[in-house]
Short mmCIF file of C-alpha atoms and ligand atoms in Angstrom, two decimals:
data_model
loop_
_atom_site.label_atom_id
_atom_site.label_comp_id
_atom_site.label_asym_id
_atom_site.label_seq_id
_atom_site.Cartn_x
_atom_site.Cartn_y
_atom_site.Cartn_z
CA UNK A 1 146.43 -149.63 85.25
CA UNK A 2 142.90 -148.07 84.78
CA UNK A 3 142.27 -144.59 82.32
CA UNK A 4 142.92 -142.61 85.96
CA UNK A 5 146.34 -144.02 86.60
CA UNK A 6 149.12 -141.03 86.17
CA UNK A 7 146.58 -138.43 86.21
CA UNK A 8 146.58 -135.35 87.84
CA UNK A 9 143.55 -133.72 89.10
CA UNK A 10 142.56 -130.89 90.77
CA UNK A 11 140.00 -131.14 93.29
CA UNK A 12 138.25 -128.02 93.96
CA UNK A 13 136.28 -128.11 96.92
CA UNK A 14 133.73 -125.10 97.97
CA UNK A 15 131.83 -124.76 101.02
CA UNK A 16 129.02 -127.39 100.90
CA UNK A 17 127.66 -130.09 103.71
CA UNK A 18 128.48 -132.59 101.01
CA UNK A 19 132.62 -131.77 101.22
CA UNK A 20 132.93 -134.66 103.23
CA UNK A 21 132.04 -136.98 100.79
CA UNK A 22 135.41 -136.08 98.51
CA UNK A 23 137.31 -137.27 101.76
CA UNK A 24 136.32 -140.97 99.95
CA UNK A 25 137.06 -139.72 96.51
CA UNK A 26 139.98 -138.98 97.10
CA UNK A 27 141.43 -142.49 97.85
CA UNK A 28 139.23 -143.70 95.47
CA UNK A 29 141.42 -142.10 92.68
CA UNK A 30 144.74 -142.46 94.72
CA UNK A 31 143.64 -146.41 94.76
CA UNK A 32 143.44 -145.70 90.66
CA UNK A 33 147.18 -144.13 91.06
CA UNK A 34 145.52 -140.49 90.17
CA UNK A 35 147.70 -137.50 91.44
CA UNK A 36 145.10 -135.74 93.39
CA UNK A 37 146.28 -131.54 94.23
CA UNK A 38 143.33 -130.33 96.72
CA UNK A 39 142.40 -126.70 96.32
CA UNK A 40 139.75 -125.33 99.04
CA UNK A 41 137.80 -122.50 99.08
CA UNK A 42 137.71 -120.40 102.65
CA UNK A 43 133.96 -121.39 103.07
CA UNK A 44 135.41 -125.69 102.01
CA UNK A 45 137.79 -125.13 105.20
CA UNK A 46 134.71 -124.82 107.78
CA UNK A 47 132.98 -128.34 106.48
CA UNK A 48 136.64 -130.23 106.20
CA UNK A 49 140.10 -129.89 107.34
CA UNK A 50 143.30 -129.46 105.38
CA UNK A 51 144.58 -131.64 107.43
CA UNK A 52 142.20 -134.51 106.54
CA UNK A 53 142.43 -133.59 103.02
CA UNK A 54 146.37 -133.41 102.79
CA UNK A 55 145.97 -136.62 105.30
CA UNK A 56 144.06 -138.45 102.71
CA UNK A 57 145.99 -136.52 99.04
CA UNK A 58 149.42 -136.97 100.61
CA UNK A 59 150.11 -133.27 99.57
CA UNK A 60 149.68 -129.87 101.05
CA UNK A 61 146.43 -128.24 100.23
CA UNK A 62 146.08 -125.15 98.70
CA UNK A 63 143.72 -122.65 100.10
CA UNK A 64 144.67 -119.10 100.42
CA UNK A 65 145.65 -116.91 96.81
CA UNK A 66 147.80 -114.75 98.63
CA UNK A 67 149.75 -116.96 100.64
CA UNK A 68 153.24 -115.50 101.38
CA UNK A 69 154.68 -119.22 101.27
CA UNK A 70 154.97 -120.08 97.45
CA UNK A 71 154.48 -116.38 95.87
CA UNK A 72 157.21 -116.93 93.36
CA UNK A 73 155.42 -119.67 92.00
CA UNK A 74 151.90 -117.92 91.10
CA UNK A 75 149.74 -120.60 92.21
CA UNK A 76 146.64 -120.49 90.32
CA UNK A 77 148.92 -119.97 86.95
CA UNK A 78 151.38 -123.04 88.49
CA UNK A 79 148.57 -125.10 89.12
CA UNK A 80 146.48 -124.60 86.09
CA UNK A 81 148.89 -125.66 84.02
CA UNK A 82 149.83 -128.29 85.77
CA UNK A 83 146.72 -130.45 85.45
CA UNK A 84 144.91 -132.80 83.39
CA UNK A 85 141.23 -131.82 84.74
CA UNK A 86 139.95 -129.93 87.79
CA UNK A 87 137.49 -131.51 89.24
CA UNK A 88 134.82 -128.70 91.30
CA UNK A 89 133.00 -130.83 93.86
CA UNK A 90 130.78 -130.16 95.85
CA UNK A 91 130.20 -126.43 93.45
CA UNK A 92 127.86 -124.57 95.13
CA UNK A 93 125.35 -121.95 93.59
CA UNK A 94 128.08 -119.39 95.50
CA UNK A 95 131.18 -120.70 93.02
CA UNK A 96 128.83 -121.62 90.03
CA UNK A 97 128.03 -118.19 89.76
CA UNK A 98 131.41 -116.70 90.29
CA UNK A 99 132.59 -119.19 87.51
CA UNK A 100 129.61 -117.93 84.98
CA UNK A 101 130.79 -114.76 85.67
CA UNK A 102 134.47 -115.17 85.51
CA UNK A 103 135.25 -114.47 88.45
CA UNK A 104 138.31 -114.82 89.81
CA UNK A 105 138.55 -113.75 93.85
CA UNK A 106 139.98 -117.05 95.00
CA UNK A 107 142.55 -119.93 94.56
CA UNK A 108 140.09 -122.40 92.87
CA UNK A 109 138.19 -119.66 90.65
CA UNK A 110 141.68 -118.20 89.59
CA UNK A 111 142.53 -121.63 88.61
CA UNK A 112 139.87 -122.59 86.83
CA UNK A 113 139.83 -119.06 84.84
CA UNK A 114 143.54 -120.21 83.72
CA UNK A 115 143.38 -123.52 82.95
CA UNK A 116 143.00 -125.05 79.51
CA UNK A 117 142.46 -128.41 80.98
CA UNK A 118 138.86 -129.67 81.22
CA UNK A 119 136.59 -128.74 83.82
CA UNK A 120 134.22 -130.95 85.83
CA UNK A 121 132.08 -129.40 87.92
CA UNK A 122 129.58 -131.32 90.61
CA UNK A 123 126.38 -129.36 91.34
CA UNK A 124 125.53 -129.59 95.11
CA UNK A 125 123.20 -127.59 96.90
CA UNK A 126 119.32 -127.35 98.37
CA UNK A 127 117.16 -128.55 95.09
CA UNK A 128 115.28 -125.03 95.60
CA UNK A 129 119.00 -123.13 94.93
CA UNK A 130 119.72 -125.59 92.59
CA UNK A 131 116.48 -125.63 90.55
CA UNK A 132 116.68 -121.66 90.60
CA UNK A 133 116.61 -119.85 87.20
CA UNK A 134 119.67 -117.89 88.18
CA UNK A 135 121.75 -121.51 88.66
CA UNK A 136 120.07 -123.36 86.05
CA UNK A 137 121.32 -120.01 83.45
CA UNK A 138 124.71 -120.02 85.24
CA UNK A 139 125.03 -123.77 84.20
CA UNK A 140 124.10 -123.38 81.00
CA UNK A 141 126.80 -120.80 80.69
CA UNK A 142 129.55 -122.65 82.03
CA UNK A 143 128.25 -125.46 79.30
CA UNK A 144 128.72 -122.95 76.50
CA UNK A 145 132.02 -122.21 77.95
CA UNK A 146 132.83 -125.94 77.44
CA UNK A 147 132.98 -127.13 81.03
CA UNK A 148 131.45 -130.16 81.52
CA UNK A 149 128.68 -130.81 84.14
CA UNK A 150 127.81 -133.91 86.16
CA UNK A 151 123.70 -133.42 86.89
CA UNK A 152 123.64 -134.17 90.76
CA UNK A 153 121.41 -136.86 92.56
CA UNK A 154 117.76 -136.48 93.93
CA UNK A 155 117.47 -137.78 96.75
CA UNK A 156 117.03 -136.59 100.49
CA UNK A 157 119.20 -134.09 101.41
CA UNK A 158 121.18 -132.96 104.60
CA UNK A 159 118.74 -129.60 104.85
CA UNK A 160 115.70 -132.02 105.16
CA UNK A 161 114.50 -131.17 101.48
CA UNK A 162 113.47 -134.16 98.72
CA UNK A 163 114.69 -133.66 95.16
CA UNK A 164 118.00 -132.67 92.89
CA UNK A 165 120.94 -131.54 94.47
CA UNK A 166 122.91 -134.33 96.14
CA UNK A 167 126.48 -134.96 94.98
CA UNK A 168 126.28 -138.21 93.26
CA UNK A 169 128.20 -141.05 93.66
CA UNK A 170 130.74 -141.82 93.01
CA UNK A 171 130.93 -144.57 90.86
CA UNK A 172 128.85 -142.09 88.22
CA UNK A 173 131.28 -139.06 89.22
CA UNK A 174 134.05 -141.56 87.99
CA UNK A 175 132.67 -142.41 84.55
CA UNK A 176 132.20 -138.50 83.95
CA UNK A 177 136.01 -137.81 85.21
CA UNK A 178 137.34 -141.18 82.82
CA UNK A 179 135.30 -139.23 79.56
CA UNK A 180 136.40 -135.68 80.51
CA UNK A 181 139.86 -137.63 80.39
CA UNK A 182 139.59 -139.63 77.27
CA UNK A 183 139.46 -138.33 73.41
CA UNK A 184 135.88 -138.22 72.09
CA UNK A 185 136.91 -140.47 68.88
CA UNK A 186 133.62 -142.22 69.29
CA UNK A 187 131.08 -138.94 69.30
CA UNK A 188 127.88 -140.43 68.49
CA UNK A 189 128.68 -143.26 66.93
CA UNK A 190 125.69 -146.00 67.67
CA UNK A 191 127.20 -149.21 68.84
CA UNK A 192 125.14 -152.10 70.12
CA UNK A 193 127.00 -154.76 72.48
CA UNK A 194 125.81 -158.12 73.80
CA UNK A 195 127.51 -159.69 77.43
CA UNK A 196 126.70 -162.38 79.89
CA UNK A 197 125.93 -165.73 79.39
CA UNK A 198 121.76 -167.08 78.00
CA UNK A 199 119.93 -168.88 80.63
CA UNK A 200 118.02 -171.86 78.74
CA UNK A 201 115.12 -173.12 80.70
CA UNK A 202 115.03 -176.72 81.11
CA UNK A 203 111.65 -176.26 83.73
CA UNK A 204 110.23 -173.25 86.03
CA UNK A 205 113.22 -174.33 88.41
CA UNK A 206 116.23 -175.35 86.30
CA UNK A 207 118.33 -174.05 83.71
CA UNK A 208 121.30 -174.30 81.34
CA UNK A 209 123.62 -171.59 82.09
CA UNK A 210 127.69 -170.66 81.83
CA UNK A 211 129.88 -169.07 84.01
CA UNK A 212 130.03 -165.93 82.18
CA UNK A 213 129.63 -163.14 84.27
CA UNK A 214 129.31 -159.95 81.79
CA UNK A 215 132.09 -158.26 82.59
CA UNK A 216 133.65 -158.13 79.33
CA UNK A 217 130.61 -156.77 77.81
CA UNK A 218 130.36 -154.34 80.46
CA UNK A 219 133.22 -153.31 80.39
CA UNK A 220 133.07 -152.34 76.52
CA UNK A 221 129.98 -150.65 77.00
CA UNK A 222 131.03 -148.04 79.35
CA UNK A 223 134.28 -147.72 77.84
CA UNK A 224 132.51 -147.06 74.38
CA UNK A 225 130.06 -144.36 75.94
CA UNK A 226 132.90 -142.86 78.07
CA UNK A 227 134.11 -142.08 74.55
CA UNK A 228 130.97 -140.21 73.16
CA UNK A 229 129.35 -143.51 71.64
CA UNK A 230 125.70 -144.02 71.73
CA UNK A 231 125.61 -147.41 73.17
CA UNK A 232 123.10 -150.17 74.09
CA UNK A 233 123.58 -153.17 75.93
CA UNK A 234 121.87 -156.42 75.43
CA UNK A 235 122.68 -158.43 78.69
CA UNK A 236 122.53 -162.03 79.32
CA UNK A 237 121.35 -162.48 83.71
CA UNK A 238 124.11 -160.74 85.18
CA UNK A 239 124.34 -159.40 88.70
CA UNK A 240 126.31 -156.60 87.03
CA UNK A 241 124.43 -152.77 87.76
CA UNK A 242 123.41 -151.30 84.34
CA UNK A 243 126.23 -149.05 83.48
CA UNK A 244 125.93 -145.56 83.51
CA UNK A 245 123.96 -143.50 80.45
CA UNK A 246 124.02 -146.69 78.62
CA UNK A 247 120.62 -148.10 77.25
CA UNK A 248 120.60 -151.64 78.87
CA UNK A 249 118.17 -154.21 77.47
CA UNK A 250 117.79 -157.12 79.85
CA UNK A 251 116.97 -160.44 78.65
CA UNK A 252 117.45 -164.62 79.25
CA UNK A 253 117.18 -166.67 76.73
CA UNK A 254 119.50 -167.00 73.61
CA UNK A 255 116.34 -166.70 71.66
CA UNK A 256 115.93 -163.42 73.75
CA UNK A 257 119.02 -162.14 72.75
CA UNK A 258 118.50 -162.76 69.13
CA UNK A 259 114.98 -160.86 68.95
CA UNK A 260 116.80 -157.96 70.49
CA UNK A 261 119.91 -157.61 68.69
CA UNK A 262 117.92 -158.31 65.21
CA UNK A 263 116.18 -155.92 66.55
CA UNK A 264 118.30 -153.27 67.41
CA UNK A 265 121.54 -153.88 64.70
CA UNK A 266 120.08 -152.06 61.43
CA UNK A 267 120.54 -148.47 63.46
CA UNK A 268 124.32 -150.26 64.71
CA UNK A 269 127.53 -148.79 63.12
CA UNK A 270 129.47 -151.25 65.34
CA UNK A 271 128.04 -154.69 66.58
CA UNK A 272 130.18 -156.72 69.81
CA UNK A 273 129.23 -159.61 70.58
CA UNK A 274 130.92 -160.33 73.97
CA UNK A 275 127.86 -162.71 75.23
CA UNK A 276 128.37 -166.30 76.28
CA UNK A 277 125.51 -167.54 74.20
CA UNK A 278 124.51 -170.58 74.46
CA UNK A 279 124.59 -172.94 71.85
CA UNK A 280 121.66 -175.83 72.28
CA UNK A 281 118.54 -175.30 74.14
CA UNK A 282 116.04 -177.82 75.75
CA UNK A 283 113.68 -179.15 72.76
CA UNK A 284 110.65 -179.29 75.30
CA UNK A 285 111.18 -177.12 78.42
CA UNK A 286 108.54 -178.00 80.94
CA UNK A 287 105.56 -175.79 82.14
CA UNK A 288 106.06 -178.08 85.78
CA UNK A 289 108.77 -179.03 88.01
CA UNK A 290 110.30 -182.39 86.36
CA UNK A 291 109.88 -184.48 89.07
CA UNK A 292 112.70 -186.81 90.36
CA UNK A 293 111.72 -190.96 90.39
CA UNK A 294 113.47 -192.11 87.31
CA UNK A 295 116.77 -193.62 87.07
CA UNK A 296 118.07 -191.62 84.94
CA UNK A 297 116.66 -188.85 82.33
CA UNK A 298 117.54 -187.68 78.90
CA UNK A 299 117.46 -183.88 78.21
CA UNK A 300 116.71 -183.48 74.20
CA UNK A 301 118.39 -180.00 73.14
CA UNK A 302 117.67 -177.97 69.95
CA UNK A 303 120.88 -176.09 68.44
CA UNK A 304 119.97 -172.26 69.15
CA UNK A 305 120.87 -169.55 65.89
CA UNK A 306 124.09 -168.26 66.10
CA UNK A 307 123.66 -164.99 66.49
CA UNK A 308 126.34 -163.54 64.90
CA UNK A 309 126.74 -165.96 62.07
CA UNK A 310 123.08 -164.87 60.88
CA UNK A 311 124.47 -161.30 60.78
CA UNK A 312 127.62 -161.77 59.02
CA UNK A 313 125.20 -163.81 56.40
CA UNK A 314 123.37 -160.30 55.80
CA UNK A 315 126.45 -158.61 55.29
CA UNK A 316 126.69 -157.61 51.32
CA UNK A 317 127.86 -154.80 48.84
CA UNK A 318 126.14 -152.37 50.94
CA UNK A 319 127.15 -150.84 53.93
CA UNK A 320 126.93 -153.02 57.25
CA UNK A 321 128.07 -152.73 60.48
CA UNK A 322 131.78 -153.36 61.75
CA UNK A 323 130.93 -157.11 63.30
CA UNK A 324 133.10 -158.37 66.25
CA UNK A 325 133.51 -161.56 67.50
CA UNK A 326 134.76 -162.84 70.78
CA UNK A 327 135.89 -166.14 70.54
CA UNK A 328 135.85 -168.63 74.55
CA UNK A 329 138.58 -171.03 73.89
CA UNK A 330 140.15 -173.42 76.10
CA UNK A 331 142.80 -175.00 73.74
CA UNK A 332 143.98 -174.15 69.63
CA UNK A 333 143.05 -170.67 70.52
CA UNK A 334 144.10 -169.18 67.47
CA UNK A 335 143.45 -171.63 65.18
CA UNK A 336 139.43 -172.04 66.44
CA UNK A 337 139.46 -167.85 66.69
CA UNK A 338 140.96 -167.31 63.41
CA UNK A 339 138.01 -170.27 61.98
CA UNK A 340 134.98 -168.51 63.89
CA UNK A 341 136.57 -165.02 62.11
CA UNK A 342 135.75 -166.17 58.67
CA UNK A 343 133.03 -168.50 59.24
CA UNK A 344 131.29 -165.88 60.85
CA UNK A 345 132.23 -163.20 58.45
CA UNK A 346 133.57 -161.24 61.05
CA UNK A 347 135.61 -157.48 61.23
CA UNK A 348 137.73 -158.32 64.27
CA UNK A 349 137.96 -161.16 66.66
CA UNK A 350 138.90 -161.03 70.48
CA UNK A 351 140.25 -164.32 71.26
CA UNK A 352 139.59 -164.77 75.03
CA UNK A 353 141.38 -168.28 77.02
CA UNK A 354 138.95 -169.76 79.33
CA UNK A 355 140.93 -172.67 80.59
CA UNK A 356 142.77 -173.21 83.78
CA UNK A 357 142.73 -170.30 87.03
CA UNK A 358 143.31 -167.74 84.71
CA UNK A 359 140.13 -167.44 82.94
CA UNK A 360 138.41 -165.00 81.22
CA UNK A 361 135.37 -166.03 82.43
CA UNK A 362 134.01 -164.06 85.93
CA UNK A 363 137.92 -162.47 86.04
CA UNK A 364 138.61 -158.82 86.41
CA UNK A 365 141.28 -159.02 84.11
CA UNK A 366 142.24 -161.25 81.18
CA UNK A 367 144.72 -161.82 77.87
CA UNK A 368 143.30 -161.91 74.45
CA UNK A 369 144.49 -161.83 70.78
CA UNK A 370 142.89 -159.86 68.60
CA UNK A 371 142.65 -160.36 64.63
CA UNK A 372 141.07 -158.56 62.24
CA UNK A 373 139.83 -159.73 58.96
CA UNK A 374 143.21 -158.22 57.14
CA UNK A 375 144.87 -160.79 59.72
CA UNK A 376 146.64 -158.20 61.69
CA UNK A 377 146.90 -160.00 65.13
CA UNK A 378 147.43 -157.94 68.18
CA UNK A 379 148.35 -159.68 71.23
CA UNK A 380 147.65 -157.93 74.73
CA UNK A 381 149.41 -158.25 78.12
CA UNK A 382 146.97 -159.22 80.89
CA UNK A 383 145.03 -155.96 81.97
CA UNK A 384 142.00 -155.08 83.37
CA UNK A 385 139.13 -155.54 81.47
CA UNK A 386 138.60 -151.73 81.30
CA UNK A 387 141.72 -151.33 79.76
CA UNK A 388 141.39 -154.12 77.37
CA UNK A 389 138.03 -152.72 76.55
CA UNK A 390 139.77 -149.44 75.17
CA UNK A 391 142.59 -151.08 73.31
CA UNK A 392 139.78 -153.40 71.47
CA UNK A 393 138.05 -150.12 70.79
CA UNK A 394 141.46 -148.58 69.43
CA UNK A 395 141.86 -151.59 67.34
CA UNK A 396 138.78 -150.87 65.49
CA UNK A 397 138.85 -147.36 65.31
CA UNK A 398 140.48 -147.70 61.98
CA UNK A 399 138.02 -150.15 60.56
CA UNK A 400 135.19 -147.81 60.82
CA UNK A 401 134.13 -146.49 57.44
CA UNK A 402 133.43 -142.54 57.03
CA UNK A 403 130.20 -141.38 58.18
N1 LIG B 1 127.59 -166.47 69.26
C1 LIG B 1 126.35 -166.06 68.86
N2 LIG B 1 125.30 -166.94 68.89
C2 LIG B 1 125.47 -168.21 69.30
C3 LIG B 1 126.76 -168.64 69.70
C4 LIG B 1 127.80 -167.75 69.68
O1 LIG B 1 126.18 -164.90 68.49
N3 LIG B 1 124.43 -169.02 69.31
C5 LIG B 1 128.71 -165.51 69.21
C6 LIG B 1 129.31 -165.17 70.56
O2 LIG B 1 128.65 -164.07 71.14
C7 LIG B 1 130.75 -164.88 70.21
C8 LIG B 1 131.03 -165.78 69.01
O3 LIG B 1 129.74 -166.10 68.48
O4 LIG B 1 130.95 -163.56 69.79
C9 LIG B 1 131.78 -167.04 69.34
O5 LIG B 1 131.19 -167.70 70.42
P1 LIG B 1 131.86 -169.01 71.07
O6 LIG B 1 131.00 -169.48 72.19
O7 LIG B 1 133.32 -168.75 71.33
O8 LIG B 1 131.85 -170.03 69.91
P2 LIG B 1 130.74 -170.80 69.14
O9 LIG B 1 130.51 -170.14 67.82
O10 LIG B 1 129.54 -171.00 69.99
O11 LIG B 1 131.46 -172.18 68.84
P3 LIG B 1 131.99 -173.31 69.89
O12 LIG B 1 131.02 -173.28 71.06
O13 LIG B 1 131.94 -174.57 69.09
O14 LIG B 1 133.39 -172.91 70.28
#
């Protein structure tokens, strides 16, 4: 189950080279277990078939406004209300304009004129039409009328021309569908989030390291912007791309971490600490290679801060950010959670189980517990850890103070 699954979206496609490239969305949101209804434009039909499109949505497609077949049922009115976001991709200039205009001379611009569900529209065009004062003033319309618009790519384009205009992709288009989808309960609220494990250097070649991958933390972060949060990430080495309109903060070293997040948590309303941090750290790293030779060698470690337990010391009478815990445990797991919630002065803890094939650790899904500081325990089913990033969200929606 992902935010997409039972959804049902329109995709409105106009005449534009890049109409192809919704051939792949669209089993990339049937994969999700979105209902996808295609709507074409006349000029969409030249660049891609209904057949391929009905092939791949495992519907008809709708094209034609007038079409004898399903009068009764007014389709722009039937399928305007049944939706939970139209999607417009590729929009050209053509359709942008019509839609700043409110126009309403096909299928797709009928619908959108009659929908109240959100709209998503997905510039694509030559950067020169794109760039044009006439497109750039229709956008800004359709922002005033509260559509929502994902800016496209620059890139090379099919015409030969270098800059803005190329349908972006879609792992981006998804995060913009997934927010246009999801209640704004976390509009501009500054969150700062730490994931992935510290790499400790023991010499230029070797390191101590865990098998934390960042997901987690990942996962939170784009969950808590696809809500309206203002959200950085602090992340641990992870091979993990930065995720989308998030400010990402790279860094190795526990010690690393801790400059940053110091750094960064007095502007915080809401601090998670999802990283893997680790706890000791070689006393005297070496500049060199440590050369092998010697039976056997002793590696003298330093205990590192604790992070978090330095922040819940600041926290006094005045007011400090909601602090969240995750807590890696591989046996007691509520006991040693429930122990690192009040020794670290914590809001809410996310108990994670790392033992056995089931891990937490480098899974795409996992089971936690989560308590908060009034002891309310909530226990989730295994999910996906963008799902389980939105109920821990949920969980301390309620925590936050007023503004
Ligand atoms: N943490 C931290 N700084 C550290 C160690 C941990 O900020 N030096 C944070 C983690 O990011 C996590 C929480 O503390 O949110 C608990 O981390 P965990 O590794 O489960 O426990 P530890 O406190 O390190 O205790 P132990 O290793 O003994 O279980």
């Amino acid at each position: 189950m992902t935010g997409l699954t039972g959804k049902r979206i329109i995709l409105g496609i106009t005449g534009g080279i890049a109409a192809y490239k919704t051939a792949e969305w669209i089993r990339a949101l049937r994969h999700e277990e979105a209902e996808v209804q295609v709507v074409q434009t006349e000029a969409a039909a030249r660049f891609i078939t209904p057949l391929t499109l009905a092939a791949l949505s495992g519907r008809r497609v709708y094209g034609d406004i007038f079409s004898p077949e399903d009068a009764e049922l007014i389709p722009h009115i039937n399928l305007a209300r049944h939706c939970d976001l139209l999607l417009i991709a590729p929009a050209t200039a053509n359709t942008i304009a019509k839609l700043a205009h409110g126009e309403a001379d096909n299928l797709l611009t009928a619908t959108a004129l009659a929908t109240r569900a959100p709209v998503l529209i997905c510039p694509a065009m030559n950067s020169n039409m794109y760039l044009h004062p006439a497109t750039q003033a229709n956008l800004a319309s359709l922002r005033e009328y509260g559509c929502l618009i994902a800016p496209p790519a620059a890139g090379a384009m099919a015409c030969g021309a270098e800059g803005p205009g190329r349908l972006p992709e879609w792992r981006k288009v998804r995060e913009y569908i997934i927010a246009a989808l999801t209640p704004q309960d976390l509009q501009g609220i500054n969150i700062l989030i730490s994931a992935g494990p510290t790499y400790e250097d023991i010499d230029p070649v070797r390191f101590i390291g865990n098998r934390s991958s960042g997901k987690m933390g990942y996962a939170l972060a784009g969950a808590a912007r696809q809500r309206g949060a203002e959200v950085t990430l602090i992340s641990g080495p992870s091979a993990l791309p930065d995720p989308p309109a998030v400010t990402t903060v790279r860094v190795r070293s526990a010690r690393e971490m801790a400059k940053f997040v110091q750094q960064k948590a007095p502007q915080a309303r809401i601090i998670i600490k999802a990283a893997a941090v680790a706890d000791y750290t070689p006393s005297a790293p070496s500049p060199h290679k440590i050369k092998k030779g010697a039976a056997s060698l002793e590696l003298k470690l330093t205990a590192n801060e604790d992070i978090l337990k330095s922040l819940g010391e600041l926290k006094g009478e005045k007011p400090f950010p909601l602090l969240v815990g995750f807590a890696a445990e591989s046996r007691d797991h509520l006991v040693q959670g429930l122990k690192k919630l009040k020794a670290k002065n914590l809001d809410l803890i996310v108990i994670n189980d790392i033992g056995g094939s089931q891990s937490a650790f480098a899974n795409d899904s996992n089971q936690v517990v989560i308590v908060n500081r009034q002891g309310k325990k909530t226990e989730l089913p295994r999910l996906g850890k963008e799902e389980t990033a939105h109920r821990i969200l949920d969980q301390l929606l309620p925590l936050l103070p007023g503004p």
